Each structure stands twice: as structure tokens, then as C-alpha cells.
PDB file of C-alpha atoms in Angstrom:
ATOM      1  CA  MET N   1      64.249 127.804 -54.942  1.00  0.00           C
ATOM      2  CA  SER N   2      66.975 130.457 -55.058  1.00  0.00           C
ATOM      3  CA  LYS N   3      64.876 132.309 -57.624  1.00  0.00           C
ATOM      4  CA  PHE N   4      61.984 132.272 -55.134  1.00  0.00           C
ATOM      5  CA  GLY N   5      64.234 134.023 -52.616  1.00  0.00           C
ATOM      6  CA  GLU N   6      64.959 136.751 -55.161  1.00  0.00           C
ATOM      7  CA  ILE N   7      61.250 137.193 -55.884  1.00  0.00           C
ATOM      8  CA  ILE N   8      60.214 137.674 -52.253  1.00  0.00           C
ATOM      9  CA  ASP N   9      63.261 139.548 -50.941  1.00  0.00           C
ATOM     10  CA  VAL N  10      62.194 143.007 -52.127  1.00  0.00           C
ATOM     11  CA  ASP N  11      61.152 146.180 -50.303  1.00  0.00           C
ATOM     12  CA  ILE N  12      57.597 146.162 -51.676  1.00  0.00           C
ATOM     13  CA  PRO N  13      54.901 143.627 -50.778  1.00  0.00           C
ATOM     14  CA  VAL N  14      54.671 140.609 -53.068  1.00  0.00           C
ATOM     15  CA  LEU N  15      51.338 138.807 -53.431  1.00  0.00           C
ATOM     16  CA  LEU N  16      51.840 135.204 -54.514  1.00  0.00           C
ATOM     17  CA  ASP N  17      48.942 133.206 -55.910  1.00  0.00           C
ATOM     18  CA  PHE N  18      49.498 129.444 -55.992  1.00  0.00           C
ATOM     19  CA  PHE N  19      47.070 128.044 -58.557  1.00  0.00           C
ATOM     20  CA  THR N  20      46.434 125.414 -61.204  1.00  0.00           C
ATOM     21  CA  GLU N  21      44.779 125.760 -64.587  1.00  0.00           C
ATOM     22  CA  TRP N  22      42.311 122.967 -63.748  1.00  0.00           C
ATOM     23  CA  ASN N  23      40.958 124.447 -60.488  1.00  0.00           C
ATOM     24  CA  GLU N  24      37.843 126.631 -60.886  1.00  0.00           C
ATOM     25  CA  GLN N  25      38.550 128.814 -57.842  1.00  0.00           C
ATOM     26  CA  SER N  26      42.095 129.399 -59.109  1.00  0.00           C
ATOM     27  CA  ILE N  27      40.799 130.517 -62.503  1.00  0.00           C
ATOM     28  CA  ALA N  28      38.208 132.778 -60.840  1.00  0.00           C
ATOM     29  CA  MET N  29      41.048 134.619 -59.073  1.00  0.00           C
ATOM     30  CA  HIS N  30      42.805 135.657 -62.320  1.00  0.00           C
ATOM     31  CA  PRO N  31      40.668 138.789 -62.988  1.00  0.00           C
ATOM     32  CA  VAL N  32      40.771 139.688 -59.274  1.00  0.00           C
ATOM     33  CA  LEU N  33      44.578 139.581 -59.320  1.00  0.00           C
ATOM     34  CA  ARG N  34      44.661 141.717 -62.475  1.00  0.00           C
ATOM     35  CA  ASP N  35      42.517 144.315 -60.683  1.00  0.00           C
ATOM     36  CA  VAL N  36      44.821 144.245 -57.642  1.00  0.00           C
ATOM     37  CA  ALA N  37      47.922 144.656 -59.811  1.00  0.00           C
ATOM     38  CA  ALA N  38      46.314 147.523 -61.740  1.00  0.00           C
ATOM     39  CA  ALA N  39      45.183 149.304 -58.562  1.00  0.00           C
ATOM     40  CA  LEU N  40      48.571 149.135 -56.834  1.00  0.00           C
ATOM     41  CA  GLY N  41      50.848 149.594 -59.851  1.00  0.00           C
ATOM     42  CA  ASP N  42      54.507 149.522 -58.873  1.00  0.00           C
ATOM     43  CA  LYS N  43      53.749 149.714 -55.118  1.00  0.00           C
ATOM     44  CA  ALA N  44      53.349 145.923 -54.998  1.00  0.00           C
ATOM     45  CA  LYS N  45      54.006 142.840 -57.125  1.00  0.00           C
ATOM     46  CA  VAL N  46      51.440 140.187 -57.988  1.00  0.00           C
ATOM     47  CA  ILE N  47      52.884 136.848 -59.062  1.00  0.00           C
ATOM     48  CA  LYS N  48      50.983 133.723 -60.058  1.00  0.00           C
ATOM     49  CA  ILE N  49      52.722 130.397 -59.454  1.00  0.00           C
ATOM     50  CA  ASP N  50      51.393 127.250 -61.145  1.00  0.00           C
ATOM     51  CA  ILE N  51      51.808 124.439 -58.615  1.00  0.00           C
ATOM     52  CA  ASP N  52      51.894 121.836 -61.382  1.00  0.00           C
ATOM     53  CA  LYS N  53      55.142 123.456 -62.585  1.00  0.00           C
ATOM     54  CA  ASN N  54      56.454 124.274 -59.078  1.00  0.00           C
ATOM     55  CA  LYS N  55      55.597 121.198 -57.005  1.00  0.00           C
ATOM     56  CA  GLU N  56      58.711 121.417 -54.836  1.00  0.00           C
ATOM     57  CA  LEU N  57      57.989 125.012 -53.831  1.00  0.00           C
ATOM     58  CA  ALA N  58      54.303 124.291 -53.183  1.00  0.00           C
ATOM     59  CA  GLU N  59      55.266 121.369 -50.945  1.00  0.00           C
ATOM     60  CA  ALA N  60      57.880 123.438 -49.098  1.00  0.00           C
ATOM     61  CA  LEU N  61      55.235 126.090 -48.351  1.00  0.00           C
ATOM     62  CA  ARG N  62      52.649 123.421 -47.467  1.00  0.00           C
ATOM     63  CA  VAL N  63      50.153 124.572 -50.089  1.00  0.00           C
ATOM     64  CA  LYS N  64      47.123 122.302 -49.689  1.00  0.00           C
ATOM     65  CA  GLY N  65      44.027 124.207 -50.831  1.00  0.00           C
ATOM     66  CA  LEU N  66      43.663 126.248 -54.014  1.00  0.00           C
ATOM     67  CA  PRO N  67      44.090 129.036 -54.503  1.00  0.00           C
ATOM     68  CA  THR N  68      46.570 129.764 -51.707  1.00  0.00           C
ATOM     69  CA  LEU N  69      47.676 133.360 -51.374  1.00  0.00           C
ATOM     70  CA  PHE N  70      50.767 134.692 -49.601  1.00  0.00           C
ATOM     71  CA  ILE N  71      52.100 138.172 -48.986  1.00  0.00           C
ATOM     72  CA  TYR N  72      55.844 138.533 -48.507  1.00  0.00           C
ATOM     73  CA  LYS N  73      57.871 141.646 -47.821  1.00  0.00           C
ATOM     74  CA  SER N  74      61.663 141.770 -47.465  1.00  0.00           C
ATOM     75  CA  GLY N  75      61.751 137.970 -47.610  1.00  0.00           C
ATOM     76  CA  GLU N  76      59.356 137.513 -44.686  1.00  0.00           C
ATOM     77  CA  MET N  77      55.874 135.998 -44.914  1.00  0.00           C
ATOM     78  CA  LYS N  78      53.368 138.564 -43.655  1.00  0.00           C
ATOM     79  CA  TRP N  79      50.029 136.962 -44.549  1.00  0.00           C
ATOM     80  CA  ARG N  80      48.608 133.687 -45.853  1.00  0.00           C
ATOM     81  CA  HIS N  81      45.126 132.639 -46.940  1.00  0.00           C
ATOM     82  CA  SER N  82      43.623 129.590 -48.641  1.00  0.00           C
ATOM     83  CA  GLY N  83      40.606 130.224 -50.838  1.00  0.00           C
ATOM     84  CA  GLU N  84      39.243 133.071 -52.905  1.00  0.00           C
ATOM     85  CA  GLN N  85      39.464 136.716 -51.878  1.00  0.00           C
ATOM     86  CA  ASP N  86      37.992 139.814 -53.484  1.00  0.00           C
ATOM     87  CA  ALA N  87      40.154 142.573 -54.948  1.00  0.00           C
ATOM     88  CA  ASP N  88      39.248 145.209 -52.330  1.00  0.00           C
ATOM     89  CA  THR N  89      40.240 142.922 -49.457  1.00  0.00           C
ATOM     90  CA  LEU N  90      43.570 142.063 -51.088  1.00  0.00           C
ATOM     91  CA  ILE N  91      44.301 145.712 -51.890  1.00  0.00           C
ATOM     92  CA  ASN N  92      43.585 146.742 -48.287  1.00  0.00           C
ATOM     93  CA  ILE N  93      45.815 143.997 -46.892  1.00  0.00           C
ATOM     94  CA  LEU N  94      48.649 144.834 -49.287  1.00  0.00           C
ATOM     95  CA  GLN N  95      48.402 148.550 -48.435  1.00  0.00           C
ATOM     96  CA  GLU N  96      49.219 147.690 -44.813  1.00  0.00           C
ATOM     97  CA  TYR N  97      52.699 146.637 -45.998  1.00  0.00           C
ATOM     98  CA  ILE N  98      53.416 149.443 -48.486  1.00  0.00           C
TER      99      ILE N  98
END
């Protein structure tokens, strides 16, 4: 969990995608997240977290539905959403925190 603190405690917004390889909606988000990362470049980070490999973290954050998306900035949760989102919506939300 200390590594998680290092990931989210940065001055740029961090979009976290909690997913699994066996969930269709999670897989559908992969190209969307690539588009978001490409559009924002180094102004934001996009990190995918496989809940099968990070069960403790997923439980601590009460991840129930997939995908679950979070935006953190400077270690503070700014936004959370369960379910799919399109790239434009995510880009607009992230730009609020840049």
C-alpha cells in the first residue's frame, strides 16, 4: 500500500482504472484509457490496476463494480465512478484538475 501512496501523491491528476482481464467492460475501457493518456501526455497519469493482483487495495477502496475509475491529485481522491466512460468525458474531468 505504501507504493499506492507514492503513485497518487503527485502534483498532476492520476486516473486509476481498477479492472480485471475477465470483465468485458474492463477490457472495453483499455482503448479509451490509451486515448486519454495520449491526449493529456505528461499533464496526467493513467494507471490500470488489476484487482485480481491487488485485492487488498481494491477492498480498501471498496471497489465493487468494474471498471471503477478514480482521480487522485496530491494524494486526495477528487472523483470516483463505477462503469464505463468515454474518452472525452474523462479528458474533460481530468482537465479540471490540471
